[in-house]
mmCIF file of C-alpha atoms in Angstrom:
data_model
loop_
_atom_site.group_PDB
_atom_site.id
_atom_site.type_symbol
_atom_site.label_atom_id
_atom_site.label_comp_id
_atom_site.label_asym_id
_atom_site.label_seq_id
_atom_site.Cartn_x
_atom_site.Cartn_y
_atom_site.Cartn_z
ATOM 1 C CA MET A 1 141.422 158.250 59.169
ATOM 2 C CA MET A 2 142.172 154.555 58.579
ATOM 3 C CA LYS A 3 145.890 155.324 58.175
ATOM 4 C CA GLN A 4 145.904 157.234 61.470
ATOM 5 C CA ARG A 5 144.166 154.307 63.215
ATOM 6 C CA ILE A 6 146.749 151.837 61.909
ATOM 7 C CA ILE A 7 149.587 154.085 63.090
ATOM 8 C CA SER A 8 147.945 154.450 66.514
ATOM 9 C CA LEU A 9 147.563 150.689 66.860
ATOM 10 C CA ALA A 10 151.192 150.154 65.874
ATOM 11 C CA ILE A 11 152.346 152.708 68.458
ATOM 12 C CA ALA A 12 150.185 151.036 71.125
ATOM 13 C CA ALA A 13 151.601 147.597 70.299
ATOM 14 C CA THR A 14 155.149 148.952 70.492
ATOM 15 C CA PHE A 15 154.406 150.585 73.843
ATOM 16 C CA LEU A 16 153.060 147.327 75.276
ATOM 17 C CA SER A 17 156.133 145.432 74.096
ATOM 18 C CA VAL A 18 158.549 147.977 75.516
ATOM 19 C CA SER A 19 156.554 148.058 78.744
ATOM 20 C CA ALA A 20 156.949 144.310 79.271
ATOM 21 C CA VAL A 21 160.654 144.332 78.438
ATOM 22 C CA ALA A 22 161.227 147.337 80.695
ATOM 23 C CA GLN A 23 160.130 145.286 83.672
ATOM 24 C CA VAL A 24 163.080 142.929 83.224
ATOM 25 C CA SER A 25 166.528 144.403 83.768
ATOM 26 C CA ASP A 26 169.755 143.138 82.243
ATOM 27 C CA ALA A 27 170.893 142.221 85.747
ATOM 28 C CA GLN A 28 167.812 140.060 86.297
ATOM 29 C CA ARG A 29 168.361 138.231 83.024
ATOM 30 C CA ALA A 30 172.045 137.699 83.730
ATOM 31 C CA SER A 31 171.392 136.437 87.257
ATOM 32 C CA PHE A 32 168.744 133.979 86.093
ATOM 33 C CA ARG A 33 170.826 132.726 83.155
ATOM 34 C CA THR A 34 173.800 132.080 85.424
ATOM 35 C CA PHE A 35 171.552 130.170 87.809
ATOM 36 C CA LEU A 36 170.113 128.067 84.956
ATOM 37 C CA GLU A 37 173.565 126.999 83.765
ATOM 38 C CA GLU A 38 174.588 125.965 87.267
ATOM 39 C CA PHE A 39 171.250 124.261 87.943
ATOM 40 C CA ARG A 40 171.546 122.224 84.736
ATOM 41 C CA LYS A 41 175.006 120.957 85.633
ATOM 42 C CA GLN A 42 174.205 120.255 89.284
ATOM 43 C CA ASN A 43 171.109 118.246 88.380
ATOM 44 C CA SER A 44 172.467 116.467 85.301
ATOM 45 C CA ILE A 45 169.882 117.780 82.839
ATOM 46 C CA LEU A 46 171.198 117.006 79.379
ATOM 47 C CA SER A 47 168.669 119.102 77.426
ATOM 48 C CA PHE A 48 167.177 122.010 79.366
ATOM 49 C CA SER A 49 164.717 124.605 78.035
ATOM 50 C CA VAL A 50 163.342 127.594 79.950
ATOM 51 C CA ALA A 51 161.091 130.521 79.074
ATOM 52 C CA VAL A 52 159.923 133.453 81.191
ATOM 53 C CA VAL A 53 156.825 135.386 80.160
ATOM 54 C CA LYS A 54 155.794 138.840 81.308
ATOM 55 C CA ASP A 55 152.250 139.791 80.379
ATOM 56 C CA ASP A 56 151.936 138.876 76.683
ATOM 57 C CA GLU A 57 155.599 138.511 75.772
ATOM 58 C CA ILE A 58 158.432 136.020 76.195
ATOM 59 C CA VAL A 59 161.102 138.145 77.879
ATOM 60 C CA LEU A 60 163.686 135.401 78.405
ATOM 61 C CA SER A 61 164.232 132.146 76.503
ATOM 62 C CA GLU A 62 167.092 129.750 77.085
ATOM 63 C CA SER A 63 167.951 126.524 75.238
ATOM 64 C CA LEU A 64 170.750 124.823 77.150
ATOM 65 C CA GLY A 65 172.666 121.622 76.581
ATOM 66 C CA TRP A 66 172.324 118.782 74.135
ATOM 67 C CA GLN A 67 169.778 116.216 73.070
ATOM 68 C CA ASP A 68 172.393 113.461 72.661
ATOM 69 C CA HIS A 69 175.387 112.068 74.515
ATOM 70 C CA ASP A 70 177.809 112.992 71.740
ATOM 71 C CA ALA A 71 176.974 116.718 71.865
ATOM 72 C CA GLU A 72 176.025 116.780 68.194
ATOM 73 C CA GLU A 73 172.371 117.822 68.573
ATOM 74 C CA PRO A 74 172.144 121.086 70.528
ATOM 75 C CA THR A 75 168.957 122.056 72.322
ATOM 76 C CA THR A 76 167.049 124.690 70.358
ATOM 77 C CA ALA A 77 163.931 126.789 70.842
ATOM 78 C CA ASP A 78 162.013 124.069 68.977
ATOM 79 C CA THR A 79 163.176 121.171 71.158
ATOM 80 C CA SER A 80 160.124 119.368 72.509
ATOM 81 C CA TYR A 81 159.509 117.149 75.517
ATOM 82 C CA LEU A 82 156.806 114.962 77.009
ATOM 83 C CA VAL A 83 155.315 117.417 79.487
ATOM 84 C CA ALA A 84 153.699 114.631 81.556
ATOM 85 C CA SER A 85 151.200 115.937 84.126
ATOM 86 C CA ILE A 86 151.205 119.497 82.778
ATOM 87 C CA THR A 87 148.737 117.852 80.371
ATOM 88 C CA LYS A 88 146.210 117.959 83.233
ATOM 89 C CA THR A 89 145.858 121.712 82.734
ATOM 90 C CA PHE A 90 144.830 121.106 79.097
ATOM 91 C CA THR A 91 142.300 118.557 80.351
ATOM 92 C CA ALA A 92 140.781 121.024 82.813
ATOM 93 C CA ALA A 93 140.310 123.700 80.157
ATOM 94 C CA THR A 94 138.783 121.155 77.777
ATOM 95 C CA LEU A 95 136.283 119.829 80.316
ATOM 96 C CA LEU A 96 135.192 123.256 81.569
ATOM 97 C CA ALA A 97 134.649 124.411 78.000
ATOM 98 C CA MET A 98 132.708 121.233 77.169
ATOM 99 C CA GLU A 99 130.435 121.814 80.156
ATOM 100 C CA ALA A 100 129.884 125.451 79.228
ATOM 101 C CA ASP A 101 128.767 124.349 75.757
ATOM 102 C CA GLY A 102 126.428 121.698 77.161
ATOM 103 C CA HIS A 103 128.320 118.607 76.000
ATOM 104 C CA ILE A 104 128.844 117.232 79.522
ATOM 105 C CA SER A 105 128.099 118.033 83.145
ATOM 106 C CA LEU A 106 130.941 117.954 85.630
ATOM 107 C CA ASP A 107 128.400 116.698 88.162
ATOM 108 C CA ALA A 108 127.876 113.530 86.100
ATOM 109 C CA ASP A 109 128.824 110.199 87.689
ATOM 110 C CA PHE A 110 132.336 109.222 86.648
ATOM 111 C CA THR A 111 131.864 105.675 87.970
ATOM 112 C CA THR A 112 129.528 104.830 85.070
ATOM 113 C CA LEU A 113 132.746 104.268 83.103
ATOM 114 C CA SER A 114 132.422 100.762 81.697
ATOM 115 C CA ASP A 115 135.619 99.369 83.222
ATOM 116 C CA TRP A 116 135.494 101.345 86.477
ATOM 117 C CA GLN A 117 134.840 98.400 88.784
ATOM 118 C CA SER A 118 137.749 96.342 87.480
ATOM 119 C CA ARG A 119 140.068 99.365 87.422
ATOM 120 C CA CYS A 120 139.080 100.447 90.913
ATOM 121 C CA GLN A 121 139.561 96.947 92.331
ATOM 122 C CA TRP A 122 142.944 96.683 90.625
ATOM 123 C CA LEU A 123 143.952 100.015 92.150
ATOM 124 C CA ALA A 124 143.001 98.820 95.639
ATOM 125 C CA ARG A 125 145.188 95.721 95.226
ATOM 126 C CA SER A 126 148.071 97.438 93.429
ATOM 127 C CA GLY A 127 150.056 98.480 96.482
ATOM 128 C CA ILE A 128 150.585 101.978 95.088
ATOM 129 C CA ILE A 129 149.623 104.878 97.304
ATOM 130 C CA PHE A 130 146.826 106.054 95.007
ATOM 131 C CA GLY A 131 144.904 102.939 96.002
ATOM 132 C CA GLY A 132 145.243 103.768 99.692
ATOM 133 C CA GLY A 133 147.941 103.243 102.308
ATOM 134 C CA THR A 134 150.248 105.222 104.578
ATOM 135 C CA LEU A 135 152.640 107.992 103.582
ATOM 136 C CA ASP A 136 156.181 108.155 104.970
ATOM 137 C CA ASN A 137 155.070 110.887 107.382
ATOM 138 C CA GLY A 138 152.380 108.629 108.827
ATOM 139 C CA THR A 139 149.430 110.184 106.986
ATOM 140 C CA GLU A 140 146.742 107.606 106.266
ATOM 141 C CA VAL A 141 145.432 107.641 102.699
ATOM 142 C CA ALA A 142 141.916 106.262 102.407
ATOM 143 C CA PRO A 143 141.257 103.874 99.518
ATOM 144 C CA VAL A 144 138.987 104.882 96.678
ATOM 145 C CA LYS A 145 135.495 103.501 97.289
ATOM 146 C CA CYS A 146 134.576 101.360 94.309
ATOM 147 C CA ASP A 147 130.851 101.228 95.157
ATOM 148 C CA THR A 148 130.308 104.977 95.674
ATOM 149 C CA PRO A 149 129.400 107.546 92.984
ATOM 150 C CA ILE A 150 132.181 110.012 92.171
ATOM 151 C CA SER A 151 131.535 113.068 90.020
ATOM 152 C CA LEU A 152 133.726 114.222 87.135
ATOM 153 C CA ARG A 153 134.403 117.414 89.116
ATOM 154 C CA GLN A 154 135.681 115.421 92.097
ATOM 155 C CA VAL A 155 138.081 113.536 89.820
ATOM 156 C CA LEU A 156 139.176 116.806 88.197
ATOM 157 C CA GLN A 157 139.890 118.230 91.662
ATOM 158 C CA HIS A 158 141.592 115.047 92.958
ATOM 159 C CA ARG A 159 139.026 114.533 95.712
ATOM 160 C CA VAL A 160 138.295 110.823 95.256
ATOM 161 C CA GLN A 161 139.953 109.131 98.254
ATOM 162 C CA GLY A 162 137.578 107.903 100.962
ATOM 163 C CA LYS A 163 134.375 109.949 100.928
ATOM 164 C CA PRO A 164 134.340 111.633 97.499
ATOM 165 C CA GLY A 165 134.755 115.393 97.714
ATOM 166 C CA SER A 166 136.014 115.363 101.302
ATOM 167 C CA ALA A 167 139.694 116.219 100.772
ATOM 168 C CA PHE A 168 142.454 116.654 98.206
ATOM 169 C CA PHE A 169 144.838 113.806 97.479
ATOM 170 C CA TYR A 170 146.620 113.799 94.144
ATOM 171 C CA ASN A 171 145.518 110.740 92.156
ATOM 172 C CA PRO A 172 146.779 110.756 88.540
ATOM 173 C CA VAL A 173 145.618 107.189 87.946
ATOM 174 C CA VAL A 174 141.924 107.996 88.388
ATOM 175 C CA TYR A 175 142.326 111.425 86.735
ATOM 176 C CA GLY A 176 143.725 109.799 83.608
ATOM 177 C CA ARG A 177 140.467 107.919 83.032
ATOM 178 C CA LEU A 178 138.513 111.162 82.534
ATOM 179 C CA SER A 179 139.389 110.935 78.842
ATOM 180 C CA ASN A 180 137.925 107.426 78.654
ATOM 181 C CA TRP A 181 134.693 108.632 80.231
ATOM 182 C CA VAL A 182 134.432 111.461 77.697
ATOM 183 C CA GLU A 183 134.985 109.126 74.763
ATOM 184 C CA GLU A 184 132.334 106.714 76.044
ATOM 185 C CA ASN A 185 129.800 109.497 76.515
ATOM 186 C CA THR A 186 130.378 111.567 73.384
ATOM 187 C CA GLU A 187 130.880 110.788 69.726
ATOM 188 C CA ARG A 188 134.403 112.184 69.448
ATOM 189 C CA SER A 189 137.871 111.176 70.561
ATOM 190 C CA TRP A 190 139.579 112.857 73.499
ATOM 191 C CA ARG A 191 142.236 114.216 71.122
ATOM 192 C CA ASP A 192 139.534 115.819 68.987
ATOM 193 C CA TRP A 193 137.947 117.526 71.998
ATOM 194 C CA MET A 194 141.307 118.823 73.260
ATOM 195 C CA ARG A 195 142.242 120.110 69.835
ATOM 196 C CA HIS A 196 138.824 121.745 69.417
ATOM 197 C CA TYR A 197 138.825 123.572 72.759
ATOM 198 C CA VAL A 198 142.500 124.246 73.504
ATOM 199 C CA ILE A 199 145.029 123.589 70.759
ATOM 200 C CA GLU A 200 143.177 125.093 67.779
ATOM 201 C CA PRO A 201 141.746 128.234 69.453
ATOM 202 C CA ALA A 202 145.208 129.063 70.788
ATOM 203 C CA LYS A 203 146.833 128.268 67.407
ATOM 204 C CA LEU A 204 149.261 125.860 69.073
ATOM 205 C CA ASN A 205 150.162 124.311 65.742
ATOM 206 C CA ASN A 206 153.428 122.755 66.914
ATOM 207 C CA ILE A 207 152.001 120.817 69.877
ATOM 208 C CA ALA A 208 151.304 117.087 69.628
ATOM 209 C CA ALA A 209 148.379 115.676 71.575
ATOM 210 C CA GLY A 210 150.014 112.299 72.085
ATOM 211 C CA TRP A 211 152.317 110.139 70.017
ATOM 212 C CA ARG A 212 149.673 109.296 67.402
ATOM 213 C CA ASP A 213 148.732 112.908 66.634
ATOM 214 C CA HIS A 214 149.529 113.304 62.919
ATOM 215 C CA GLU A 215 148.816 117.044 63.209
ATOM 216 C CA GLY A 216 151.641 117.386 65.744
ATOM 217 C CA ALA A 217 154.467 116.283 63.461
ATOM 218 C CA THR A 218 156.709 119.228 64.398
ATOM 219 C CA ALA A 219 156.702 118.328 68.090
ATOM 220 C CA LEU A 220 157.294 114.658 67.335
ATOM 221 C CA THR A 221 160.197 115.453 65.022
ATOM 222 C CA ASN A 222 161.862 117.716 67.603
ATOM 223 C CA LEU A 223 161.365 115.433 70.623
ATOM 224 C CA ALA A 224 164.438 115.257 72.871
ATOM 225 C CA PRO A 225 165.050 111.596 73.762
ATOM 226 C CA PRO A 226 164.981 110.832 77.496
ATOM 227 C CA PHE A 227 167.971 110.128 79.728
ATOM 228 C CA ARG A 228 168.255 108.719 83.233
ATOM 229 C CA HIS A 229 170.734 109.530 85.945
ATOM 230 C CA ALA A 230 173.468 106.881 85.865
ATOM 231 C CA PRO A 231 176.123 107.146 88.605
ATOM 232 C CA GLU A 232 178.179 104.495 86.809
ATOM 233 C CA GLN A 233 178.710 106.881 83.872
ATOM 234 C CA SER A 234 181.273 109.690 83.901
ATOM 235 C CA ASP A 235 178.598 112.301 83.129
ATOM 236 C CA ASN A 236 175.929 110.638 85.327
ATOM 237 C CA LEU A 237 173.698 110.089 82.278
ATOM 238 C CA ALA A 238 172.524 107.151 80.180
ATOM 239 C CA PRO A 239 169.772 106.760 77.558
ATOM 240 C CA SER A 240 166.389 105.838 79.010
ATOM 241 C CA ALA A 241 163.327 104.096 77.607
ATOM 242 C CA LEU A 242 160.683 106.423 76.178
ATOM 243 C CA PRO A 243 157.735 106.598 78.617
ATOM 244 C CA ASN A 244 154.184 105.943 77.478
ATOM 245 C CA PRO A 245 153.559 108.686 74.888
ATOM 246 C CA GLU A 246 149.844 108.003 74.426
ATOM 247 C CA LEU A 247 147.393 110.791 75.189
ATOM 248 C CA ASN A 248 145.008 110.566 78.125
ATOM 249 C CA ALA A 249 143.601 113.087 80.579
ATOM 250 C CA SER A 250 146.703 112.877 82.793
ATOM 251 C CA SER A 251 149.535 112.921 80.279
ATOM 252 C CA GLY A 252 150.543 112.879 76.626
ATOM 253 C CA ILE A 253 151.069 116.478 75.484
ATOM 254 C CA ILE A 254 154.402 116.896 73.650
ATOM 255 C CA ALA A 255 155.593 120.495 73.377
ATOM 256 C CA SER A 256 158.486 122.928 73.523
ATOM 257 C CA VAL A 257 158.772 125.607 76.185
ATOM 258 C CA ARG A 258 157.911 128.179 73.532
ATOM 259 C CA ASP A 259 154.692 126.283 72.781
ATOM 260 C CA LEU A 260 153.757 126.137 76.473
ATOM 261 C CA ALA A 261 154.563 129.835 76.833
ATOM 262 C CA HIS A 262 152.138 130.613 74.000
ATOM 263 C CA TYR A 263 149.583 128.293 75.620
ATOM 264 C CA SER A 264 149.911 130.296 78.839
ATOM 265 C CA MET A 265 149.529 133.602 76.998
ATOM 266 C CA ALA A 266 146.481 132.301 75.115
ATOM 267 C CA LEU A 267 144.879 131.432 78.454
ATOM 268 C CA ASP A 268 145.536 134.948 79.697
ATOM 269 C CA ARG A 269 144.109 136.509 76.538
ATOM 270 C CA GLY A 270 140.876 134.545 76.842
ATOM 271 C CA GLU A 271 141.424 132.605 73.622
ATOM 272 C CA ILE A 272 140.859 129.239 75.312
ATOM 273 C CA LEU A 273 138.391 130.090 78.085
ATOM 274 C CA SER A 274 136.461 133.219 78.930
ATOM 275 C CA ASP A 275 137.811 135.226 81.859
ATOM 276 C CA THR A 276 134.983 133.845 84.010
ATOM 277 C CA LEU A 277 135.669 130.219 83.124
ATOM 278 C CA ARG A 278 139.423 130.670 83.555
ATOM 279 C CA GLU A 279 138.898 132.019 87.074
ATOM 280 C CA LYS A 280 136.534 129.125 87.792
ATOM 281 C CA MET A 281 139.282 126.742 86.689
ATOM 282 C CA TRP A 282 141.700 128.367 89.145
ATOM 283 C CA THR A 283 139.239 128.590 92.057
ATOM 284 C CA PRO A 284 139.716 125.749 94.555
ATOM 285 C CA PRO A 285 137.009 124.154 96.683
ATOM 286 C CA ILE A 286 136.925 124.979 100.389
ATOM 287 C CA ASP A 287 138.081 122.300 102.809
ATOM 288 C CA ALA A 288 136.258 121.326 106.004
ATOM 289 C CA ASP A 289 138.450 123.678 108.067
ATOM 290 C CA GLY A 290 137.377 126.647 105.947
ATOM 291 C CA SER A 291 140.653 127.003 104.061
ATOM 292 C CA PRO A 292 140.988 126.799 100.267
ATOM 293 C CA ALA A 293 142.187 123.452 98.941
ATOM 294 C CA PRO A 294 145.650 123.347 97.315
ATOM 295 C CA TYR A 295 144.190 122.135 94.007
ATOM 296 C CA ALA A 296 141.423 123.619 91.873
ATOM 297 C CA HIS A 297 140.431 122.190 88.459
ATOM 298 C CA GLY A 298 143.575 120.693 86.938
ATOM 299 C CA TRP A 299 145.902 123.249 88.591
ATOM 300 C CA PHE A 300 147.651 123.550 91.936
ATOM 301 C CA VAL A 301 146.846 126.882 93.575
ATOM 302 C CA GLN A 302 148.563 128.679 96.444
ATOM 303 C CA ASN A 303 149.512 132.029 97.919
ATOM 304 C CA PHE A 304 153.196 132.928 98.097
ATOM 305 C CA GLN A 305 154.109 136.101 99.969
ATOM 306 C CA GLY A 306 150.868 137.711 98.865
ATOM 307 C CA HIS A 307 151.158 136.545 95.251
ATOM 308 C CA ARG A 308 148.674 134.073 93.804
ATOM 309 C CA LEU A 309 150.362 131.147 92.071
ATOM 310 C CA VAL A 310 148.683 128.621 89.778
ATOM 311 C CA TRP A 311 150.882 125.835 88.513
ATOM 312 C CA HIS A 312 151.512 122.261 87.564
ATOM 313 C CA SER A 313 154.576 120.088 87.461
ATOM 314 C CA GLY A 314 155.262 117.151 85.193
ATOM 315 C CA TRP A 315 157.356 114.076 85.928
ATOM 316 C CA TRP A 316 158.203 110.866 84.151
ATOM 317 C CA PRO A 317 160.727 109.055 86.407
ATOM 318 C CA ASP A 318 164.119 108.578 84.748
ATOM 319 C CA ALA A 319 162.971 110.497 81.679
ATOM 320 C CA TYR A 320 161.323 113.941 81.746
ATOM 321 C CA ALA A 321 160.328 116.681 84.169
ATOM 322 C CA GLY A 322 159.030 120.210 83.976
ATOM 323 C CA PHE A 323 157.100 123.115 85.467
ATOM 324 C CA LEU A 324 154.451 125.551 84.289
ATOM 325 C CA VAL A 325 154.132 128.227 86.991
ATOM 326 C CA LYS A 326 151.966 131.331 86.665
ATOM 327 C CA ALA A 327 151.604 134.365 88.897
ATOM 328 C CA PRO A 328 148.519 135.527 86.965
ATOM 329 C CA ASP A 329 147.808 138.699 88.922
ATOM 330 C CA ASP A 330 151.394 139.843 88.355
ATOM 331 C CA GLY A 331 151.629 138.752 84.713
ATOM 332 C CA TRP A 332 154.577 136.371 85.173
ATOM 333 C CA THR A 333 154.953 132.799 83.888
ATOM 334 C CA LEU A 334 157.792 130.277 84.104
ATOM 335 C CA VAL A 335 158.028 127.309 81.746
ATOM 336 C CA ALA A 336 160.838 124.800 82.239
ATOM 337 C CA LEU A 337 161.300 121.379 80.614
ATOM 338 C CA GLY A 338 164.120 118.834 80.533
ATOM 339 C CA ASN A 339 164.887 115.377 79.159
ATOM 340 C CA THR A 340 165.981 114.000 82.530
ATOM 341 C CA ASP A 341 163.997 114.246 85.750
ATOM 342 C CA GLY A 342 166.647 116.512 87.274
ATOM 343 C CA ILE A 343 164.295 119.518 87.304
ATOM 344 C CA ARG A 344 162.138 117.734 89.844
ATOM 345 C CA THR A 345 162.813 117.883 93.564
ATOM 346 C CA ASP A 346 160.894 116.219 96.366
ATOM 347 C CA ILE A 347 158.192 118.759 97.075
ATOM 348 C CA ASN A 348 154.837 117.637 98.434
ATOM 349 C CA THR A 349 152.367 117.353 95.577
ATOM 350 C CA LEU A 350 150.247 114.588 97.102
ATOM 351 C CA THR A 351 148.528 116.631 99.804
ATOM 352 C CA GLY A 352 149.691 120.228 99.366
ATOM 353 C CA ALA A 353 150.998 123.002 97.107
ATOM 354 C CA GLU A 354 154.529 124.138 97.934
ATOM 355 C CA VAL A 355 156.093 124.946 94.585
ATOM 356 C CA GLU A 356 158.445 127.520 96.102
ATOM 357 C CA LYS A 357 160.418 124.631 97.630
ATOM 358 C CA ASN A 358 161.759 123.726 94.204
ATOM 359 C CA PRO A 359 165.066 125.633 93.714
ATOM 360 C CA LEU A 360 164.357 126.552 90.095
ATOM 361 C CA VAL A 361 160.916 127.925 90.891
ATOM 362 C CA ALA A 362 162.252 129.684 93.988
ATOM 363 C CA LYS A 363 164.846 131.488 91.866
ATOM 364 C CA PHE A 364 162.155 132.515 89.361
ATOM 365 C CA LEU A 365 159.949 133.886 92.136
ATOM 366 C CA GLU A 366 162.834 135.741 93.764
ATOM 367 C CA THR A 367 164.203 137.176 90.517
ATOM 368 C CA PHE A 368 160.957 138.228 88.871
ATOM 369 C CA VAL A 369 157.707 137.861 90.816
ATOM 370 C CA THR A 370 158.661 139.318 94.191
ATOM 371 C CA ALA A 371 161.451 141.601 92.895
ATOM 372 C CA GLU A 372 161.098 145.348 92.716
ATOM 373 C CA VAL A 373 160.321 146.685 89.224
ATOM 374 C CA PRO A 374 163.648 147.987 87.858
ATOM 375 C CA ASP A 375 163.973 151.735 87.498
ATOM 376 C CA ARG A 376 164.545 152.620 83.852
ATOM 377 C CA HIS A 377 164.565 156.401 84.359
#
């Protein structure tokens, strides 16, 4: 009986694998690979890594280019990058899990942070848009009110400008201090909490939670150095300074596309959050006009041609950029990372969610998410 059960499980696993692969035709793979090569050259991305996931399997993985100017260190499946703001998705999962276990309440007052007043006043005087001002399109951005309580949830949902909770405006500066609040109000470091609730349950052994993570040696060893676009150079590239690699709630995760693909699959399997908590993470608040906000808890959310998308981009100017885009109801995920910021294009992430306006993401959606399932019969 036991032998028959083992054989049945093996057959089932094989069927699932074949089923996922069967939904990607050779023509789809070829079309996407050709696009990736052209996209890399057009956008001067020296090291470029891409993975496509269908259900619980990586169905396409590409490691393109080089990690150095002399073309001696090719990009591999293990090449890692600073994923920048994609870290915010790790933060959201960590905080929701902490609340579920009774360690924190997301309704707690974030402004009890010991240095909040000085930080908030600095932000107001900084001249950067996150402290208030006017966007190029004329939209007025209200300053953050330094004397008004703001909940952890409102920070997690980027609803801190003006009256807290009133509207979405992307504010990575305030978001980043969530980790400081956690450390002040618990007896463990932010890295420990993130490892406990995300990295360890998902067995993401090759991810580094910041530069000082001794358990993430593989990611640190395989880090692709950053490059900036340099019109004065024949290849439009020059070495760039390494951005701040320290871990906080906004940034700091160092990973390969394969690692992020496994992170995405672990989310889908319920290894990081229960199905209920994961859906809570991806459920946005409702704006005053009755429409869903473009940002939930640590993830952008939107509808594209009837397909739900949850996603985050990452960007370190003149260094790194990337995307983690999921169509969870369809079982598709795109992960793309590079060691220049050529992956990034000017899409509105301050007040909206329009990921389809990025050419790389648009090609992914067209080739896989909205495409007809290929006929294998």
